[in-house]
Coordinates of C-alpha atoms and ligand atoms in Angstrom, one line a residue:
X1 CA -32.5 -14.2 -55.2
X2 CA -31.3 -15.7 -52.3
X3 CA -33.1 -19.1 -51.0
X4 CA -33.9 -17.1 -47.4
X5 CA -35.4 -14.0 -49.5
X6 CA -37.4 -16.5 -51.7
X7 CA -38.9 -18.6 -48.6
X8 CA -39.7 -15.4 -46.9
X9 CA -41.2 -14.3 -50.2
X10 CA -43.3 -17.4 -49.8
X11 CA -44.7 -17.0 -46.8
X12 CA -45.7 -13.5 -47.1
X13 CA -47.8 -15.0 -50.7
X14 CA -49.7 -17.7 -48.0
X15 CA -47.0 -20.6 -48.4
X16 CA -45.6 -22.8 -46.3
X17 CA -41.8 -23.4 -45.1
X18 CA -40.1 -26.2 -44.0
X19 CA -36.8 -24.7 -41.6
X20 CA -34.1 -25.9 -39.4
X21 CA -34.0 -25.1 -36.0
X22 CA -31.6 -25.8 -32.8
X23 CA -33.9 -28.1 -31.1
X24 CA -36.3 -30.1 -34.3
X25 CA -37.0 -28.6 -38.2
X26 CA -40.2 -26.6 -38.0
X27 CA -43.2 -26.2 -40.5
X28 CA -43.5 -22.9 -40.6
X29 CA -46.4 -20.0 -41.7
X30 CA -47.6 -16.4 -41.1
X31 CA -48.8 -16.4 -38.2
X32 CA -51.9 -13.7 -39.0
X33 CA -53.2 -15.6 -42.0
X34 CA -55.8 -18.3 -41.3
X35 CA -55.8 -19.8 -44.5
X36 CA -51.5 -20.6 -44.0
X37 CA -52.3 -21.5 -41.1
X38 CA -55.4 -24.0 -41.8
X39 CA -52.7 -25.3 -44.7
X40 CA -50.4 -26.4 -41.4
X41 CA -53.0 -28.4 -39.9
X42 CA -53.9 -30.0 -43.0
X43 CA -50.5 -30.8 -43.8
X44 CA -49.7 -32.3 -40.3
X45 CA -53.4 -34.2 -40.1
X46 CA -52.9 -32.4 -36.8
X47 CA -56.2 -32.1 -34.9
X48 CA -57.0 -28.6 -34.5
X49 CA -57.5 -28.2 -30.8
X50 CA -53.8 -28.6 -30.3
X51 CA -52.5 -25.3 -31.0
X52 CA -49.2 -23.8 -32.2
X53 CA -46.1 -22.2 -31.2
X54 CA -45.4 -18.6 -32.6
X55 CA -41.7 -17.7 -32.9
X56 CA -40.4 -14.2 -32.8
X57 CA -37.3 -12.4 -33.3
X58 CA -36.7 -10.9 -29.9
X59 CA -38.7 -10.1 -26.5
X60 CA -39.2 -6.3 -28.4
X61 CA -41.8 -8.2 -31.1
X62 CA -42.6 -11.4 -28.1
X63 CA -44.6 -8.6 -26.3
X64 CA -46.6 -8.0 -28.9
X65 CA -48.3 -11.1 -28.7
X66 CA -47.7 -12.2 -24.9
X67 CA -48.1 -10.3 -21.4
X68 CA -44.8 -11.0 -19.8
X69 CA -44.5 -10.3 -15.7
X70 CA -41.4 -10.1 -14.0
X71 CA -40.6 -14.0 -14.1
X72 CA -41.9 -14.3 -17.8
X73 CA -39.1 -11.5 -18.6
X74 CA -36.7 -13.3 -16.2
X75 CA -36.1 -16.8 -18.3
X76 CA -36.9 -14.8 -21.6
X77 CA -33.9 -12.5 -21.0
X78 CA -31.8 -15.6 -19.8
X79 CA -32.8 -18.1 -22.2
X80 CA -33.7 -16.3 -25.6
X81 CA -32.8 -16.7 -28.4
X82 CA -32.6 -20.2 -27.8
X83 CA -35.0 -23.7 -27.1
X84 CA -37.5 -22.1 -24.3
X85 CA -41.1 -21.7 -25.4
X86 CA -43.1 -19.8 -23.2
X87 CA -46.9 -19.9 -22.3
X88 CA -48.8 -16.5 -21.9
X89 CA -51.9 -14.5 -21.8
X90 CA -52.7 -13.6 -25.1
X91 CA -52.0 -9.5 -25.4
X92 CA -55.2 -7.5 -26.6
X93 CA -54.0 -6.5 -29.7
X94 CA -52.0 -10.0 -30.3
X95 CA -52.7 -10.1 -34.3
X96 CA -52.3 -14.0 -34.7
X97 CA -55.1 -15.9 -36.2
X98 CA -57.5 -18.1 -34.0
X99 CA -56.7 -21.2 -35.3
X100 CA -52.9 -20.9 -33.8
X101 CA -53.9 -20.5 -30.2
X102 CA -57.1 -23.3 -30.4
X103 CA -59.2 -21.0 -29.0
X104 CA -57.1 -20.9 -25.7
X105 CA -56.5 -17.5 -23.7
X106 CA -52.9 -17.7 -23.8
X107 CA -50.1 -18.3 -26.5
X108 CA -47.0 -19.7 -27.2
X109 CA -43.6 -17.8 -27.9
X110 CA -40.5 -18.6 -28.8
X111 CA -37.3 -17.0 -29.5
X112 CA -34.6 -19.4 -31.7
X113 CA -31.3 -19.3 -32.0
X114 CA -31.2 -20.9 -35.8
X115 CA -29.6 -18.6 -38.0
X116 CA -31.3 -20.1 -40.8
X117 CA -34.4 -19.6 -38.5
X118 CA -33.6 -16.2 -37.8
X119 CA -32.5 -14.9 -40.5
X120 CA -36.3 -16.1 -42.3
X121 CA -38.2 -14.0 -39.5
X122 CA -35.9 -11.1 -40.3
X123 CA -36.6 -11.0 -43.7
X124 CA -40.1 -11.9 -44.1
X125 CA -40.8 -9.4 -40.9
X126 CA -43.8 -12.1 -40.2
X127 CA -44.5 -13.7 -36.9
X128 CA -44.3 -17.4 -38.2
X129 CA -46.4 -20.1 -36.2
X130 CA -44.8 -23.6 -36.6
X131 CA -44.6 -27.0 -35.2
X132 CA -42.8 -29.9 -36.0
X133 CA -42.2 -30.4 -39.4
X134 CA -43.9 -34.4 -38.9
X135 CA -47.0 -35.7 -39.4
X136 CA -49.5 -35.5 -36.2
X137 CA -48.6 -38.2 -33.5
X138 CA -44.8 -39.0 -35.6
X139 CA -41.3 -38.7 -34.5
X140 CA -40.0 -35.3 -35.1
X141 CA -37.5 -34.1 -38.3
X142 CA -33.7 -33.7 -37.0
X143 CA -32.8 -33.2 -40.4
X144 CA -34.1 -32.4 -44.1
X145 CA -34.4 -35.6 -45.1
X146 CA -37.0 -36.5 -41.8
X147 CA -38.9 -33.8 -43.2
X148 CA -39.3 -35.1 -46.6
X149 CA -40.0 -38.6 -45.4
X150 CA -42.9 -37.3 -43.3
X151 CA -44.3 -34.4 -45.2
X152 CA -42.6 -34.3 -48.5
X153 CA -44.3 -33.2 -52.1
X154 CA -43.0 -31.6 -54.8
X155 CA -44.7 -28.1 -53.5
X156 CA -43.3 -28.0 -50.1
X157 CA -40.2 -25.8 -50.1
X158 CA -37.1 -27.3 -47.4
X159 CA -34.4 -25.3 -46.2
X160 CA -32.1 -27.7 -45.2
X161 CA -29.6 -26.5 -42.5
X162 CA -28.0 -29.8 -41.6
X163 CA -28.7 -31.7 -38.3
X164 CA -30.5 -30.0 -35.3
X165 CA -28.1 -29.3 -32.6
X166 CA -30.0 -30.1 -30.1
X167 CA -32.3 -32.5 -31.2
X168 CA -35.6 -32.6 -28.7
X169 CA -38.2 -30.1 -29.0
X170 CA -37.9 -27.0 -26.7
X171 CA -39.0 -26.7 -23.0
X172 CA -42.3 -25.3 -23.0
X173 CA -42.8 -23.4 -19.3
X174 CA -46.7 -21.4 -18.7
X175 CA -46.0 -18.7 -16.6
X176 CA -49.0 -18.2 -14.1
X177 CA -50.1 -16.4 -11.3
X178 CA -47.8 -17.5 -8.6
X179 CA -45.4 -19.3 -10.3
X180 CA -44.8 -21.5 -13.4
X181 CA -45.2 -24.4 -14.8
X182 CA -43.1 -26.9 -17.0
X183 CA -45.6 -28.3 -19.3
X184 CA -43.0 -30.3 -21.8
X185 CA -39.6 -30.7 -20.3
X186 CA -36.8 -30.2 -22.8
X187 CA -33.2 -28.7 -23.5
X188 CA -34.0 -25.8 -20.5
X189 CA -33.9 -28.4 -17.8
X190 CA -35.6 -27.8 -14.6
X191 CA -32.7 -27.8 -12.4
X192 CA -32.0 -24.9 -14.8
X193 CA -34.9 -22.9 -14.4
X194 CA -35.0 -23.4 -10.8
X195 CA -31.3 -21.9 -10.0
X196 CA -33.0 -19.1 -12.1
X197 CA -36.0 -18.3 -10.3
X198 CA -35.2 -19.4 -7.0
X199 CA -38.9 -21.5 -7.1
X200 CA -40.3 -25.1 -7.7
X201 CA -42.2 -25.2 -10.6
X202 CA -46.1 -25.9 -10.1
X203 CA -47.0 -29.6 -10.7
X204 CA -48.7 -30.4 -13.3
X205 CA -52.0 -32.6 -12.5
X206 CA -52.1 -35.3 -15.5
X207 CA -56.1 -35.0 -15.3
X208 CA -55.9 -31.3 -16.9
X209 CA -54.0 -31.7 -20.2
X210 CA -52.9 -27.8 -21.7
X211 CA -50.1 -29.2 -23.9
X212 CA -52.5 -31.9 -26.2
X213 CA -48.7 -32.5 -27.6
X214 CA -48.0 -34.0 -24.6
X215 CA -51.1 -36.9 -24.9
X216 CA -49.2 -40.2 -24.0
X217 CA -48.9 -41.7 -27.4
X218 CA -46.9 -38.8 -29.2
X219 CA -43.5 -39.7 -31.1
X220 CA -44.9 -42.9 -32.2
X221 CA -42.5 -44.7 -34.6
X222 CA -44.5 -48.1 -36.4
X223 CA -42.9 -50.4 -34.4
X224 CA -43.6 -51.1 -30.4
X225 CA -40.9 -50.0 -28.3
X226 CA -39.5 -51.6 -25.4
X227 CA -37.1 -49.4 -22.7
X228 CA -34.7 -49.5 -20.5
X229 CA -33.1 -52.6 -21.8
X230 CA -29.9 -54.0 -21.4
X231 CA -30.0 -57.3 -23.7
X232 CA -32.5 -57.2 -26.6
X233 CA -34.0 -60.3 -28.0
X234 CA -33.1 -61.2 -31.6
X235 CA -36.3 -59.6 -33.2
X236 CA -35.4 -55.8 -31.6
X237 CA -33.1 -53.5 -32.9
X238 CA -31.6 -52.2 -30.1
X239 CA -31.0 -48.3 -29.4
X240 CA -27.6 -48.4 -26.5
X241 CA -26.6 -45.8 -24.1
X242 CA -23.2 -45.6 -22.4
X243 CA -21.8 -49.1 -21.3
X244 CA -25.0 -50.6 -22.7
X245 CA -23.5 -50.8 -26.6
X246 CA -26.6 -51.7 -28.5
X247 CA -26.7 -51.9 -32.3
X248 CA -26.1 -47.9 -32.6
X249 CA -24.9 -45.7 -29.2
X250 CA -26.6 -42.8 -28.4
X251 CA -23.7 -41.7 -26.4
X252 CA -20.9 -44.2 -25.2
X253 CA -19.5 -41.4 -22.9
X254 CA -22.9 -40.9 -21.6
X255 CA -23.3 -37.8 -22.5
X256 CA -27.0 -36.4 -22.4
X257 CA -26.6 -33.7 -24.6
X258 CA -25.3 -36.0 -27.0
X259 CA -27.7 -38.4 -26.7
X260 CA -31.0 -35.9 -27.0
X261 CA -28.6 -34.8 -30.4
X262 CA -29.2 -37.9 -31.6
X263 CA -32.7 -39.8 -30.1
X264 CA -34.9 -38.7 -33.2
X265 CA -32.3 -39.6 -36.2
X266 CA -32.1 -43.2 -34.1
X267 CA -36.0 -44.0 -33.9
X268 CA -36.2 -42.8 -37.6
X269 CA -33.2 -45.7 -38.1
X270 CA -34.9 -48.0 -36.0
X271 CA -38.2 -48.1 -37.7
X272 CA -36.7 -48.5 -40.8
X273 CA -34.5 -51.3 -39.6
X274 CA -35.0 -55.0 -40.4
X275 CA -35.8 -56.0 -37.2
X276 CA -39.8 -55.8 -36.1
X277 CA -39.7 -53.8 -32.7
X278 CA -37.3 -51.4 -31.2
X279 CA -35.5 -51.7 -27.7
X280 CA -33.9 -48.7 -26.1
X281 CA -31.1 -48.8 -22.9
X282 CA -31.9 -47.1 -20.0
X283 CA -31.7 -43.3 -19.5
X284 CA -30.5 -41.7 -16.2
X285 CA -33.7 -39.4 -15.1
X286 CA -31.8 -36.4 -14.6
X287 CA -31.0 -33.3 -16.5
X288 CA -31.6 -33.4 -20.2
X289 CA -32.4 -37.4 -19.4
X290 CA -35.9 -36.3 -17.9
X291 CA -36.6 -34.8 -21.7
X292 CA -35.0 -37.9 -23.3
X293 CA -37.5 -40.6 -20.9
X294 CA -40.5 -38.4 -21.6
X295 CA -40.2 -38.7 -25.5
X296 CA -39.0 -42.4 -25.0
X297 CA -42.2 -43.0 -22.7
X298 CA -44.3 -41.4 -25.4
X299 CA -43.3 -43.2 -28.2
X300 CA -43.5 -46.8 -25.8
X301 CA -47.3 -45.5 -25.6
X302 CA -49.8 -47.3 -28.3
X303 CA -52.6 -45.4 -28.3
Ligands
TXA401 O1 -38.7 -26.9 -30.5 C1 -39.9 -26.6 -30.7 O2 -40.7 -26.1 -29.9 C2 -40.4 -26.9 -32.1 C3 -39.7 -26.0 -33.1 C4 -40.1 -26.1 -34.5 O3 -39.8 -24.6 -32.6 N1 -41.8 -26.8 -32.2 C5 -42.6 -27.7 -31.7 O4 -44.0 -27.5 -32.0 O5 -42.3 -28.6 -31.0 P1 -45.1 -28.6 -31.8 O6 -46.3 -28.0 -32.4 O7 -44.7 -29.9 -32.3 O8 -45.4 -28.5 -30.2 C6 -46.0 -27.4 -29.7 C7 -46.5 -27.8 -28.3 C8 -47.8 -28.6 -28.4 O9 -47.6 -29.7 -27.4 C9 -48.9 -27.7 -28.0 O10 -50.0 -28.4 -27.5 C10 -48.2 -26.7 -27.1 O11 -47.0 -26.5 -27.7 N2 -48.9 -25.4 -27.0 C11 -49.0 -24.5 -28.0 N3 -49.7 -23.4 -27.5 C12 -50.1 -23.7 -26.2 C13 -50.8 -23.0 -25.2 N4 -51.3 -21.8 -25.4 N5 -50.9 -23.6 -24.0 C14 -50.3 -24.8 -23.8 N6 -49.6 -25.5 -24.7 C15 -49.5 -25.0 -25.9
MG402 MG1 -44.5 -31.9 -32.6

């Protein structure tokens, strides 16, 4: 049997399934079966108000679960499959257990491009609910071997695809009444979304907090973590950017993209470096760099 038919075999039995996707690896389960899905939060030590995004084959089987409007279907036809996850009311019949949705009156969908990813919801016909493949609060997995750092035991089953293209975790956008909002930036940028719609997104007050993912101290590696530095001291291992060298480069051309591509596989270096705290260049706040500061500012955050 192939290793796609045997994961998908898996999860249908209650299991859980470690996959590569294009933004981050995923921990994935059935969506409709509490137990599985009890078994992710467990796994994680993720507290269980923070719920869970549910990926989907295509819009067909998204509507299912979510009531789209007009600008829902909008950014869902222009950016599915791919790393846009999007917040909606919850459909009646939406067949998901509670636990994935915390109790909340909406849910989380999202379409990947992963062909490893994809192919796994085509076989196992499931809807599979699945964050981060890291423990609660950690840096996420860019590649197999992230995973089995964070979560790994002999039971847990890896499908290793390689290294994420992409490398951050998707955009999460609600859609509202009147609008949307961006709740975690990400490969989608806003400058995207808005040639798109043609609107500002809402703001987003801090005080109301929809996204518990986003709480300030996420992505924390071990070590404190000092930005937008240009000369490190002798105790920091130093994360560069463009004409700021460093002791590794995200990107010397500057490129975003290429810098997102590698952020996580960096901080996972970092930690493990000699050197007792981390120092990281400065990032433009543009573009992909708004995604790249938010996750930097996050894991800069001790709790
Ligand atoms: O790229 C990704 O999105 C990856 C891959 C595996 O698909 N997944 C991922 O999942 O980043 P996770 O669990 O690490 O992040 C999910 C975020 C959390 O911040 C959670 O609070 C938010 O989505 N979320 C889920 N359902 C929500 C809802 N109904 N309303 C608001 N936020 C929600
Ligand atoms: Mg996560």
């Amino acid at each position: 049997m192939g290793i796609v038919k045997k994961a998908a075999a898996h999860l249908r039995s209650g299991g859980l399934v470690a996959v590569p996707t294009e933004t981050v690896y995923g921990l994935a389960a059935d969506a409709s079966n509490a137990e599985a899905v009890a078994q992710i939060y467990r796994t994680k030590g993720r507290p269980d108000f923070n719920p869970l995004i549910v990926h989907v084959p295509n819009l067909d089987v998204a509507q299912q679960l979510g009531t789209f409007n007009s600008l829902a279907r909008t950014i869902a036809e222009k950016y599915w499959p791919g790393p846009m996850t999007l917040v909606l009311p919850k459909t009646e019949e939406c067949k998901v257990a509670a636990a994935v949705t915390a109790g909340l009156e909406t849910i989380a969908i999202r379409c990947p491009k992963h062909p490893v990813m994809r192919n796994l919801l085509n076989e196992s016909e499931l809807y599979l609910a699945a964050p981060s493949a890291n423990k609660s609060g950690r840096i996420s997995p860019t590649t197999a071997d992230h995973v089995r750092e964070s979560l790994g035991t002999d039971q847990l089953m890896i499908l290793d695809g390689g290294a994420c293209e992409q490398g951050l975790e998707s955009t999460i956008v609600a859609v509202r009444e009147g609008g949307y909002q961006v709740l975690r930036p990400g490969p989608v940028t806003k400058e995207m979304l808005i040639e798109l719609t043609g609107q500002q997104p809402i703001e987003v007050s801090d005080a109301k907090i929809e996204a518990p993912g986003q709480l300030a101290n996420h992505y924390a590696p071990s070590k404190t973590v000092r930005l937008n530095v240009e000369q490190a001291g002798p105790e920091e291992y130093h994360i560069g950017f463009g004409d700021v060298p460093g002791d590794l480069n995200l990107s010397e051309t500057g490129d975003l993209a290429q810098a997102a591509a590698n952020l996580f596989a960096f901080l996972h270096f970092a930690d493990s470096a000699e050197q007792s705290r981390i120092a990281v260049a400065p990032i433009p706040e543009n573009a992909m760099g708004r995604a790249i500061n938010d996750r930097l500012r996050r894991a800069a955050t001790r709790s």
